[in-house]
mmCIF file of C-alpha atoms and ligand atoms in Angstrom:
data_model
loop_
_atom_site.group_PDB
_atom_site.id
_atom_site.type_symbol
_atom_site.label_atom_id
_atom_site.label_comp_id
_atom_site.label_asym_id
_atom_site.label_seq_id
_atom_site.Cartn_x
_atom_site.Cartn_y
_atom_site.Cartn_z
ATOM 1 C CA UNK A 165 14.005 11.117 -27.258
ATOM 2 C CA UNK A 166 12.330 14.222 -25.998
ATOM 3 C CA UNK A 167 9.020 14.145 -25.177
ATOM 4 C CA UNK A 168 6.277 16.703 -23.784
ATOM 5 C CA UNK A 169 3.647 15.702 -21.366
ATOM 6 C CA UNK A 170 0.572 17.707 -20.719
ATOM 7 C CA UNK A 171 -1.553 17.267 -18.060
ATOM 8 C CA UNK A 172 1.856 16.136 -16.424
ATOM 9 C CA UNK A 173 0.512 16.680 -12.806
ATOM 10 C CA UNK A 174 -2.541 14.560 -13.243
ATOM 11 C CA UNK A 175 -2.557 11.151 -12.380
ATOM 12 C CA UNK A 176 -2.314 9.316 -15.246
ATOM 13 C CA UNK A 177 0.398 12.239 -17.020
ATOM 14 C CA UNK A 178 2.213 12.042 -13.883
ATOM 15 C CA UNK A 179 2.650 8.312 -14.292
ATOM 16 C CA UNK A 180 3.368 8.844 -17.688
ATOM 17 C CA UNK A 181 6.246 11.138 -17.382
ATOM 18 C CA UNK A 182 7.937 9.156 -14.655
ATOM 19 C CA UNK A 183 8.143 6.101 -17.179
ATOM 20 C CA UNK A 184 9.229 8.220 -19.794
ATOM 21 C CA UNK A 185 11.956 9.665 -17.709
ATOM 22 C CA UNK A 186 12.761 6.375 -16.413
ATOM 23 C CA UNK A 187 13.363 4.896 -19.752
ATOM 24 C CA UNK A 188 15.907 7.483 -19.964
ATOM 25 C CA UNK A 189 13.609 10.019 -21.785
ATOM 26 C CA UNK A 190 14.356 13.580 -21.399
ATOM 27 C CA UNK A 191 10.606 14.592 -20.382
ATOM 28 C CA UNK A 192 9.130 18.599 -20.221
ATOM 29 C CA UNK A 193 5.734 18.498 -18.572
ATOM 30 C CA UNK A 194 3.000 21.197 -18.425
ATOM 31 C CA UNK A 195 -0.003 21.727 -16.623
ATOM 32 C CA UNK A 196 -2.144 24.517 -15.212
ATOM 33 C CA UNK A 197 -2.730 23.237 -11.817
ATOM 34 C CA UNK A 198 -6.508 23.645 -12.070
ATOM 35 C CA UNK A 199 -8.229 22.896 -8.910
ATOM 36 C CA UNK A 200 -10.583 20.563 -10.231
ATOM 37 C CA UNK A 201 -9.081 18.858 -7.109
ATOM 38 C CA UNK A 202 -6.362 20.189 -4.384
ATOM 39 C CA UNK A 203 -3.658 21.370 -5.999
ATOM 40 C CA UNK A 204 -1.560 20.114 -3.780
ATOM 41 C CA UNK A 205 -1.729 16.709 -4.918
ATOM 42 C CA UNK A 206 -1.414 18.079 -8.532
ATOM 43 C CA UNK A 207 2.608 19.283 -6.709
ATOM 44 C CA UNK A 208 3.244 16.370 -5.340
ATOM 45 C CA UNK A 209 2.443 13.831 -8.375
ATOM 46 C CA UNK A 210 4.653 16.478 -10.095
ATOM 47 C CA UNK A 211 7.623 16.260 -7.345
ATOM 48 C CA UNK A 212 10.736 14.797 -9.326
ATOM 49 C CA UNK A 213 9.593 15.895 -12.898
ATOM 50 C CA UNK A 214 10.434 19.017 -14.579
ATOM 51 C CA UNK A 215 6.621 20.531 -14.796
ATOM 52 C CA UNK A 216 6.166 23.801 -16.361
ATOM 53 C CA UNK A 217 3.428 25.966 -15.245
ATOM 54 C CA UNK A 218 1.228 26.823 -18.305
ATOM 55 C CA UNK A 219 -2.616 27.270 -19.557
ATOM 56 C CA UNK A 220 -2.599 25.289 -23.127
ATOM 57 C CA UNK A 221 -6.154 27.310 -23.527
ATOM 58 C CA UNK A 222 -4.220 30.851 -23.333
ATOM 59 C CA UNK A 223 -0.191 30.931 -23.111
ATOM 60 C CA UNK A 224 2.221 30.745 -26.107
ATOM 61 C CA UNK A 225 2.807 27.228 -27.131
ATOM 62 C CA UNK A 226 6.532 26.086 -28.851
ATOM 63 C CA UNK A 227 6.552 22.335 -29.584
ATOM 64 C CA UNK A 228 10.155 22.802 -31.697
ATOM 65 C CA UNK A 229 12.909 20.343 -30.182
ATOM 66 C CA UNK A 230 10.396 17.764 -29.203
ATOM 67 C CA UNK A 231 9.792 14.324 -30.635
ATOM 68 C CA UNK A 232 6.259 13.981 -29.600
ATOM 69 C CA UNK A 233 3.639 15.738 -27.912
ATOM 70 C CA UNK A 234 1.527 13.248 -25.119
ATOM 71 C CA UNK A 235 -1.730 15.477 -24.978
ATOM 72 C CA UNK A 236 -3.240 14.415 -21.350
ATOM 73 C CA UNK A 237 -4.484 17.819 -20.138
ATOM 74 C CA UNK A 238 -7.972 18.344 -19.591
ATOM 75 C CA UNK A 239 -10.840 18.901 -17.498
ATOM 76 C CA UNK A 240 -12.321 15.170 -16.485
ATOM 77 C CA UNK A 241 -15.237 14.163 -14.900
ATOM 78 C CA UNK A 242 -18.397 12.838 -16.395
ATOM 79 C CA UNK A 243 -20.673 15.540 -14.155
ATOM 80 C CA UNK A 244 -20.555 18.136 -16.780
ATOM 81 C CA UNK A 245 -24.048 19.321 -17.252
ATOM 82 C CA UNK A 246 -24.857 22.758 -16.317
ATOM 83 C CA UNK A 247 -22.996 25.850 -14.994
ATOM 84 C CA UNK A 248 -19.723 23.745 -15.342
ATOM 85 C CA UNK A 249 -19.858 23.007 -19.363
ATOM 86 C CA UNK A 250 -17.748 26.114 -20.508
ATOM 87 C CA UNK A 251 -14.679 25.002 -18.195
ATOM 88 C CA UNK A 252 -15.073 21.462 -20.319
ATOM 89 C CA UNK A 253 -15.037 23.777 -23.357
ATOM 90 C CA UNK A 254 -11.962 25.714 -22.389
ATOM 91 C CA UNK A 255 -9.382 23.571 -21.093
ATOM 92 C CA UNK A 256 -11.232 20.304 -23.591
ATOM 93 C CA UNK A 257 -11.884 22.074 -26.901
ATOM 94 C CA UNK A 258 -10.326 25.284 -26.656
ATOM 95 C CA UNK A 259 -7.034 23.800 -24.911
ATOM 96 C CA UNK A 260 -6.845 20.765 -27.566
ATOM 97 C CA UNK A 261 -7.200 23.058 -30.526
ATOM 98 C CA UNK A 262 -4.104 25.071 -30.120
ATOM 99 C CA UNK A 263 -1.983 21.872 -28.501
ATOM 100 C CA UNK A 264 -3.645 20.262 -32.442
ATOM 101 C CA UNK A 265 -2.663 24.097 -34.076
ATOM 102 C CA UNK A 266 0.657 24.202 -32.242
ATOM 103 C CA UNK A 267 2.043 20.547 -33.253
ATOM 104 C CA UNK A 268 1.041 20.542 -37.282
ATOM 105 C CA UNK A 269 2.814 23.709 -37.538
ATOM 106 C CA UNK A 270 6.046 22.229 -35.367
ATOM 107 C CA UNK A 271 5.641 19.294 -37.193
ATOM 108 C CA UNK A 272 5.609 17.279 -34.167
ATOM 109 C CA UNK A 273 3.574 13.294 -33.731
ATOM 110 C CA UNK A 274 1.059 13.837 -31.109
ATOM 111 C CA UNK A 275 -1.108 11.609 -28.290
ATOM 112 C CA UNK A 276 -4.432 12.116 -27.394
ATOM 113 C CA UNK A 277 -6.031 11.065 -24.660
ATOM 114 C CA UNK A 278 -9.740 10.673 -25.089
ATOM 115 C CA UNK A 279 -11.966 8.314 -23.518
ATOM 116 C CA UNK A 280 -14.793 5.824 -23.659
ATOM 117 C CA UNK A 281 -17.364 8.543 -22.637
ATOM 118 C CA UNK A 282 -17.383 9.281 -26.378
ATOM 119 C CA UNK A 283 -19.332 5.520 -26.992
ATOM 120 C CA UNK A 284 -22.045 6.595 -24.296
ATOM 121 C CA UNK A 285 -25.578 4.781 -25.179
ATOM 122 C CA UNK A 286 -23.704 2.502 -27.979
ATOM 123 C CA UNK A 287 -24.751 -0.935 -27.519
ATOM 124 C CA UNK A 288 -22.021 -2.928 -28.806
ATOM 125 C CA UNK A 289 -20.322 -5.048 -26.110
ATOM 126 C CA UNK A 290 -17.314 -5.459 -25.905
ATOM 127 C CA UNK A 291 -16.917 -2.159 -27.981
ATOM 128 C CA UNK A 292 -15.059 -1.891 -30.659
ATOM 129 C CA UNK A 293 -13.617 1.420 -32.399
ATOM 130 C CA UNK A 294 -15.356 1.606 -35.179
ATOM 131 C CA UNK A 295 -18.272 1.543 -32.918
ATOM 132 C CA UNK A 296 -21.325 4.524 -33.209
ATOM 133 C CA UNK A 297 -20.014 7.462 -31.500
ATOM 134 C CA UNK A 298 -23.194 8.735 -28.931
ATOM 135 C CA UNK A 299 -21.941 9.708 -25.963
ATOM 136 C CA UNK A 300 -24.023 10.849 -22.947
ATOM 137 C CA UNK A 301 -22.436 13.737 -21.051
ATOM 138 C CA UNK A 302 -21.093 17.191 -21.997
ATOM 139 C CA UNK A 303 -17.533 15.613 -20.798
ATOM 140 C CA UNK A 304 -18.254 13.013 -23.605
ATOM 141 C CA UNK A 305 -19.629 15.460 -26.037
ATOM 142 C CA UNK A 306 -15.990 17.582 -25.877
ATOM 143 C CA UNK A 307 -13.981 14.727 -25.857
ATOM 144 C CA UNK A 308 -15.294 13.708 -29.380
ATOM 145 C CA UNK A 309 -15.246 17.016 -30.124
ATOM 146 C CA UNK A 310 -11.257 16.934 -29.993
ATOM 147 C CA UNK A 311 -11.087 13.654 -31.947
ATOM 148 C CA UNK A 312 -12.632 15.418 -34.744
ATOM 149 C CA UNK A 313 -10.413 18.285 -34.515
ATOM 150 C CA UNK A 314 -7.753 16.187 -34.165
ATOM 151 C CA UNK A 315 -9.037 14.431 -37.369
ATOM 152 C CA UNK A 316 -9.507 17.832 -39.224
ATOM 153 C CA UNK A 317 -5.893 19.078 -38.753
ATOM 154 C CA UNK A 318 -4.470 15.698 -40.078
ATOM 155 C CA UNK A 319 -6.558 15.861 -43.056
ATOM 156 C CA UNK A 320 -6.177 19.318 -43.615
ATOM 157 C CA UNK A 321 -2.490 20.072 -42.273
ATOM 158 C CA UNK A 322 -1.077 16.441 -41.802
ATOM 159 C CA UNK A 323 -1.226 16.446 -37.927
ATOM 160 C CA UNK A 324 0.132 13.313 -37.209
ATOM 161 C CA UNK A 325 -2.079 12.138 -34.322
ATOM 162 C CA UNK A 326 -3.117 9.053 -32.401
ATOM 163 C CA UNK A 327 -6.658 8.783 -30.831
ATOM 164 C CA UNK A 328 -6.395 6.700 -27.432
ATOM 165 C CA UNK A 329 -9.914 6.308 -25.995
ATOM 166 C CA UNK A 330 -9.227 5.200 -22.473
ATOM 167 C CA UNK A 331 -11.297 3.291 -20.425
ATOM 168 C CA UNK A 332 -11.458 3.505 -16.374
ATOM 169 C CA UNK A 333 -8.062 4.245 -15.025
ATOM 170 C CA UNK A 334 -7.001 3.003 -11.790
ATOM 171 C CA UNK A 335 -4.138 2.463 -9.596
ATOM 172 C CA UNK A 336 -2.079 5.113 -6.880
ATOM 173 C CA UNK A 337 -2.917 8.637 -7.457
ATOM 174 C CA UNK A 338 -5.933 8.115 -8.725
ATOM 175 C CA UNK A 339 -8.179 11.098 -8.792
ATOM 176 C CA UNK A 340 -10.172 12.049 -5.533
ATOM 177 C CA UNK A 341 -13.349 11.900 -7.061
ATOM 178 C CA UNK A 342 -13.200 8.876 -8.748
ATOM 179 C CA UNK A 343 -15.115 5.835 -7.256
ATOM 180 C CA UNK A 344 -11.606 3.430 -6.461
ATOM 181 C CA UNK A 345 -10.112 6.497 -4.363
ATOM 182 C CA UNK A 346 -13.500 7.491 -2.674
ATOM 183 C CA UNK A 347 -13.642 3.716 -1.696
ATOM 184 C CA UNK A 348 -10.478 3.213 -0.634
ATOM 185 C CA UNK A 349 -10.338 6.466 1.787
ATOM 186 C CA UNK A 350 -13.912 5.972 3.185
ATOM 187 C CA UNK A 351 -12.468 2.342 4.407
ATOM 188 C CA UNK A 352 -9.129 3.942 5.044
ATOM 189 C CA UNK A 353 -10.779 6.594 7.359
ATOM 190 C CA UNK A 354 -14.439 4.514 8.673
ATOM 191 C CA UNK A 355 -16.146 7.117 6.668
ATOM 192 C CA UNK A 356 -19.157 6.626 4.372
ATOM 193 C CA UNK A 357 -18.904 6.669 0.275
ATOM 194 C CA UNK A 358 -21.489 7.677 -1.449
ATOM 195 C CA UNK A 359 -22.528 5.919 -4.077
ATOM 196 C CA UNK A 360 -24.657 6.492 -7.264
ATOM 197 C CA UNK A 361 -26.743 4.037 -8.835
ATOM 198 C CA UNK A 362 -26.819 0.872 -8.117
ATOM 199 C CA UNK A 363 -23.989 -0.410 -8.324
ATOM 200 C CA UNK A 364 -24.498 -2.806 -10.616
ATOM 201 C CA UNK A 365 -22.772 -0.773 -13.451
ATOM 202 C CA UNK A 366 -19.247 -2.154 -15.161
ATOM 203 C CA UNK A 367 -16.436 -0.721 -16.563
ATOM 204 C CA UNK A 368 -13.233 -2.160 -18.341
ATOM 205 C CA UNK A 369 -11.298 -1.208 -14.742
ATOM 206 C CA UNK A 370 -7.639 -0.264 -16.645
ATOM 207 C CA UNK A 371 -4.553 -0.118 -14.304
ATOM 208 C CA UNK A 372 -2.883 3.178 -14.562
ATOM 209 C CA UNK A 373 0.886 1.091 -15.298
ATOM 210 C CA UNK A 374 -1.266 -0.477 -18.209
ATOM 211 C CA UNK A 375 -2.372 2.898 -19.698
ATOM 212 C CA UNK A 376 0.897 4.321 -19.564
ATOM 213 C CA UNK A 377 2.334 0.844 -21.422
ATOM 214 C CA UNK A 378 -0.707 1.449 -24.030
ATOM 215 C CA UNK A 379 0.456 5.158 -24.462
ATOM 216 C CA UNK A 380 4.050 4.670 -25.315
ATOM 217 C CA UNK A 381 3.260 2.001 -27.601
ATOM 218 C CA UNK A 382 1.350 4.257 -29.495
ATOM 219 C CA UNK A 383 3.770 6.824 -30.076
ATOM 220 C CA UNK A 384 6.205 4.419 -30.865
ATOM 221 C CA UNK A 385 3.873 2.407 -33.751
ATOM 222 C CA UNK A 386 0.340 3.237 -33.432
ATOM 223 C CA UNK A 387 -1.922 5.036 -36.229
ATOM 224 C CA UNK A 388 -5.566 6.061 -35.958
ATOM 225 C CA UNK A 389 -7.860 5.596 -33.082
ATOM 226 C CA UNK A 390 -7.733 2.612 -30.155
ATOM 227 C CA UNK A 391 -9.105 1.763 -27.365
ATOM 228 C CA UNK A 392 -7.399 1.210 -24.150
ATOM 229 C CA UNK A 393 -8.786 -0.920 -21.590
ATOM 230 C CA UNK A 394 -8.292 -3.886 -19.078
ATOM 231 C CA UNK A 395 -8.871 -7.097 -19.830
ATOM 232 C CA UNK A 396 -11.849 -7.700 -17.390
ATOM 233 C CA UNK A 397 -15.273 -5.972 -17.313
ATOM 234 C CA UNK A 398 -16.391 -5.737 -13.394
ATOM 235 C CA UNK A 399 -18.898 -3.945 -11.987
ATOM 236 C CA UNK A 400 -18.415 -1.546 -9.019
ATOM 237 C CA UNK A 401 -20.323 -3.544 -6.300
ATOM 238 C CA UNK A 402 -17.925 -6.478 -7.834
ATOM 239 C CA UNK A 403 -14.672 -4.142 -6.843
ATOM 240 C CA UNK A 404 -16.239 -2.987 -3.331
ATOM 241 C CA UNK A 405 -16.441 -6.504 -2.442
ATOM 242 C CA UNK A 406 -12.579 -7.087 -3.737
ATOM 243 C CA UNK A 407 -11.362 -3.666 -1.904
ATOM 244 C CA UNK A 408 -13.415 -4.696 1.233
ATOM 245 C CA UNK A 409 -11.899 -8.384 1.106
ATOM 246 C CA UNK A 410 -8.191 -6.962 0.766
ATOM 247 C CA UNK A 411 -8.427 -4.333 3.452
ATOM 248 C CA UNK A 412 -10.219 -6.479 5.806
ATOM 249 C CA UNK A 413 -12.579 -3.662 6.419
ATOM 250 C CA UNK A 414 -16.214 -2.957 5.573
ATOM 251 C CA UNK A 415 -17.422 -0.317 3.731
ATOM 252 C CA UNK A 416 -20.743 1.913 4.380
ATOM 253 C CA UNK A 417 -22.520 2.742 2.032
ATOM 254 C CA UNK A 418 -24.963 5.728 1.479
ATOM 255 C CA UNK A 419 -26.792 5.247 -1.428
ATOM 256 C CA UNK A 420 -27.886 8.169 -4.327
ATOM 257 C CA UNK A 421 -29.938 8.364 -8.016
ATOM 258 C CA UNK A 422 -27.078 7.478 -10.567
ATOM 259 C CA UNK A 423 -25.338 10.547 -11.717
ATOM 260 C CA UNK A 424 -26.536 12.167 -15.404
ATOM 261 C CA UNK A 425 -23.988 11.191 -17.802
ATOM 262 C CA UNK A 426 -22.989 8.325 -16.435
ATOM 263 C CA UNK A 427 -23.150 4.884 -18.896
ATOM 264 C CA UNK A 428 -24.458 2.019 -17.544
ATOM 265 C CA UNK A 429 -21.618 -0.572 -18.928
ATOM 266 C CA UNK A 430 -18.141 0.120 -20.370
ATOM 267 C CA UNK A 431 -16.503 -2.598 -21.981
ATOM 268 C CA UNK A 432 -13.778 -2.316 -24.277
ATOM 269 C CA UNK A 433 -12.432 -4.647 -27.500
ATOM 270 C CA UNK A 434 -8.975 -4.481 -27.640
ATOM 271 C CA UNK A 435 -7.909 -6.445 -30.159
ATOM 272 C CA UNK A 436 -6.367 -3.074 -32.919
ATOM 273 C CA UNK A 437 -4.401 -2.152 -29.869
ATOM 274 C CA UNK A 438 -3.069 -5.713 -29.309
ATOM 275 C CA UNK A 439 -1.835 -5.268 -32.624
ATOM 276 C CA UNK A 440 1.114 -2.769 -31.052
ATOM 277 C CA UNK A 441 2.083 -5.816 -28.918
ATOM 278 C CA UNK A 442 0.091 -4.660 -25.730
ATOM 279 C CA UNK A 443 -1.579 -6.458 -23.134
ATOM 280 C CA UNK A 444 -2.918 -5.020 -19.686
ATOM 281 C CA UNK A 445 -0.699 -7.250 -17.375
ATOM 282 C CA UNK A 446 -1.911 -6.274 -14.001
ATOM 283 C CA UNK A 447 -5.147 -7.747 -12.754
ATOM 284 C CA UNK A 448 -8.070 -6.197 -11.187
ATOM 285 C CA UNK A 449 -7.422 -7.691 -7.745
ATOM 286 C CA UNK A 450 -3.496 -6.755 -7.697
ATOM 287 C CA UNK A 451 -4.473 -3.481 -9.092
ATOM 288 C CA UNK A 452 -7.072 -3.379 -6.186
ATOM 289 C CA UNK A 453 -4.048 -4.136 -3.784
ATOM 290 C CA UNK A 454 -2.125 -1.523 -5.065
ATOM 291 C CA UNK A 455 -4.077 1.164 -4.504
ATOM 292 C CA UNK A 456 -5.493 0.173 -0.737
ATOM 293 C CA UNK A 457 -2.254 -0.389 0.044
ATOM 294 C CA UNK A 458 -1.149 3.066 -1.262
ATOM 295 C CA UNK A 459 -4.341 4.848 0.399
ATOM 296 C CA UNK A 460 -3.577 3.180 3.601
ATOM 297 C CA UNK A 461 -0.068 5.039 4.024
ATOM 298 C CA UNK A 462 -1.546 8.229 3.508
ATOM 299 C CA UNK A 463 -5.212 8.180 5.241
ATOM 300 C CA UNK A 464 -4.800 7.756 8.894
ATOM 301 C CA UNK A 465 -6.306 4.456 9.598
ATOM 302 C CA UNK A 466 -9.779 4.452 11.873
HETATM 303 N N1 NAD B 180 -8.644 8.738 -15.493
HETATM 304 C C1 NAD B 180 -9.395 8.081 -16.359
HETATM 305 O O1 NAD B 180 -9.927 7.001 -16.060
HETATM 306 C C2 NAD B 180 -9.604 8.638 -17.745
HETATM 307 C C3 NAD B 180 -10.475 7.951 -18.616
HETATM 308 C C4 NAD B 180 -10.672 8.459 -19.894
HETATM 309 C C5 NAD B 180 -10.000 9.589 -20.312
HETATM 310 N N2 NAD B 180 -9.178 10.250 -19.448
HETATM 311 C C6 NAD B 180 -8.476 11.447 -19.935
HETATM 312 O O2 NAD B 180 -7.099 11.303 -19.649
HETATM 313 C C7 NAD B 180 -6.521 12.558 -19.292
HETATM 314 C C8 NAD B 180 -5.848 12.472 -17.939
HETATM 315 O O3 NAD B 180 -6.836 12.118 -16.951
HETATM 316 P P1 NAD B 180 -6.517 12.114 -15.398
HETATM 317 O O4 NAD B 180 -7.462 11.196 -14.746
HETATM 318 O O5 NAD B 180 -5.037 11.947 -15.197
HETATM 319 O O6 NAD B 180 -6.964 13.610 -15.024
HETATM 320 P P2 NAD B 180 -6.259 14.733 -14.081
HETATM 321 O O7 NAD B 180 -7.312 15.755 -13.828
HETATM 322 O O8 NAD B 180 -5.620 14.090 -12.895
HETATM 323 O O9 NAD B 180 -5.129 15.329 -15.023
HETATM 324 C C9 NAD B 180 -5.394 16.322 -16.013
HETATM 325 C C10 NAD B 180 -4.413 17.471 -15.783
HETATM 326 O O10 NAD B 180 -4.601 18.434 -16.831
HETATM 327 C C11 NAD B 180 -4.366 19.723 -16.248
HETATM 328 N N3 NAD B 180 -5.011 20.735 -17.112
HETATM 329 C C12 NAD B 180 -6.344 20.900 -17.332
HETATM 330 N N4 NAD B 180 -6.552 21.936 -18.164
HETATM 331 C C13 NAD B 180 -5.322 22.428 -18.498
HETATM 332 C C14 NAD B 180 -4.875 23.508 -19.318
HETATM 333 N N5 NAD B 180 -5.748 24.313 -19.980
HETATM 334 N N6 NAD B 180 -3.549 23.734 -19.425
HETATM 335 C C15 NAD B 180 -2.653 22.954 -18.765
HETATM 336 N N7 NAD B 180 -3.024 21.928 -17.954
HETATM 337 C C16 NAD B 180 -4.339 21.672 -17.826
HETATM 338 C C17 NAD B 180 -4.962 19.633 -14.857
HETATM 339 O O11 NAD B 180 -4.415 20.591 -13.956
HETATM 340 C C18 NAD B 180 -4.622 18.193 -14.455
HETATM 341 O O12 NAD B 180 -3.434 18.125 -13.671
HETATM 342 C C19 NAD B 180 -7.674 13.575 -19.348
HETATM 343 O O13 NAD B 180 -7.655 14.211 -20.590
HETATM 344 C C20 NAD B 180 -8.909 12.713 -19.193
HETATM 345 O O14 NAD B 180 -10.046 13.301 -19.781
HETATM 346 C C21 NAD B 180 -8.973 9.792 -18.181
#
């Protein structure tokens, strides 16, 4: 098959394209290189794949000759209030409506990645998908935005789309301002990590091997709208004390008001997307592992 992957020098599209391509895929990525973060980690998750350089909210896009679209790019990052929001609304909204415009007329099955942002204040845990949509931050906000987009052009031009809400992704390459990858490079280095609340907030933690698993399966079989996360809820002081057990080292802590946005507990039901046959395989702790071991080889060790 030939497949497109945007957001291809991200972490989780750059995962995704190397499994594609190792499955014996013939993969075209694109992405912007926004520097959200350094760019130059953006070139080297993208070192081996064929990554074209392209803004999806402003260049000519030609989906003809592909079998499916994976629709990753976008501008993440639950601290979206303020000055920022139009950059969520360009390269969220604006970017997602002509990837949505672009594969109905090409005729070509599409991904897209949302997230759980979009169940903000919901109360139902674990959450299912048919769940009320109310999420919290701008970030949220654009993310459903697309879904209903997406919805809109499959109603109205059969876009042939599948909604994957992921949960926390994890795992090598994650992005610099998550939470695992401050953690593990403040430990790494004997540096401090901020961090904001109390701690005592969960997520379904997702390894990124599992997301990509979750992603091909729906291309392959999936309809409608699913949720994508790990198989245990854990909250973040829960993870420090894993990450601080593995590496032997202890963590400082500097402590800040939570962060605007930000939902106190993510937990998702993933019993529609066991359905397609998945199951996150990798656990939390050899996740964990994984991702010390792969910050360790690249921050100089205090
Ligand atoms: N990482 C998570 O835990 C998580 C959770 C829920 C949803 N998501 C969604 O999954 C997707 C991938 O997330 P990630 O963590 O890999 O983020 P990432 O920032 O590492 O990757 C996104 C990539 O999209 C590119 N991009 C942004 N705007 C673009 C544009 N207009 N044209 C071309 N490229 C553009 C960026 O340069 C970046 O490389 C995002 O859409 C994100 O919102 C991620």
């Amino acid at each position: 098959m030939r497949y497109l992957v945007t957001g291809a020098a991200g972490f989780i599209g750059s995962h995704l394209a190397e499994a594609l391509q190792a499955a014996g895929h013939d993969v075209v990525g694109i992405d912007c290189f926004t520097d959200y973060y350094d760019p130059a980690l953006k070139e080297e998750n993208a070192r081996g794949l064929d990554v074209r350089t392209l803004d999806l909210a402003e260049d000519e896009l030609d989906f003809r000759g592909f079998d499916g679209v994976f629709h990753l790019a976008g501008q993440p990052g639950v601290r979206s209030f303020g000055d920022v929001f139009p950059v969520y609304l360009r390269r969220n909204v604006l970017a997602s409506q002509r990837v949505f415009e672009a594969a109905a007329r090409d005729r070509v099955r599409l991904i897209f990645a949302s997230s759980s942002s979009v169940y903000g204040a919901t109360e139902r845990y674990p959450t299912p998908e048919d769940s009320p949509l109310q999420p919290l931050s701008p970030y949220g906000i654009t993310k459903l935005a697309c879904e209903q987009l997406a919805f809109a052009y499959a109603r109205e031009f059969g876009l042939d789309c599948v909604v994957l809400r992921y949960f926390n992704a994890f795992g090598p390459r994650q992005r610099p301002d998550m939470a695992f990858t401050r953690i593990v490079n403040a430990l790494a280095a004997g540096t401090t990590f901020e961090l904001y609340g109390d701690g005592d907030q969960t997520r379904s933690w997702t390894y990124v091997s599992d997301v990509v698993a979750a992603t091909i399966a729906a291309m392959d079989r999936g309809a409608g709208t699913y949720n994508v996360g790990g198989a245990l809820e854990a909250s973040l002081n829960e993870t420090i004390a894993v990450l601080e057990r593995i590496s032997g080292r202890t963590l400082t802590v500097e402590p800040h008001p939570a962060v605007a946005g930000d939902q106190r507990r993510t937990s998702a039901e993933t019993s529609r997307i066991e359905g397609l046959g998945w199951k996150p395989v990798v656990s939390l702790e050899d996740g964990l592992r994984a991702q010390w071991e792969w910050a360790a080889t690249r921050v100089p060790l205090a």
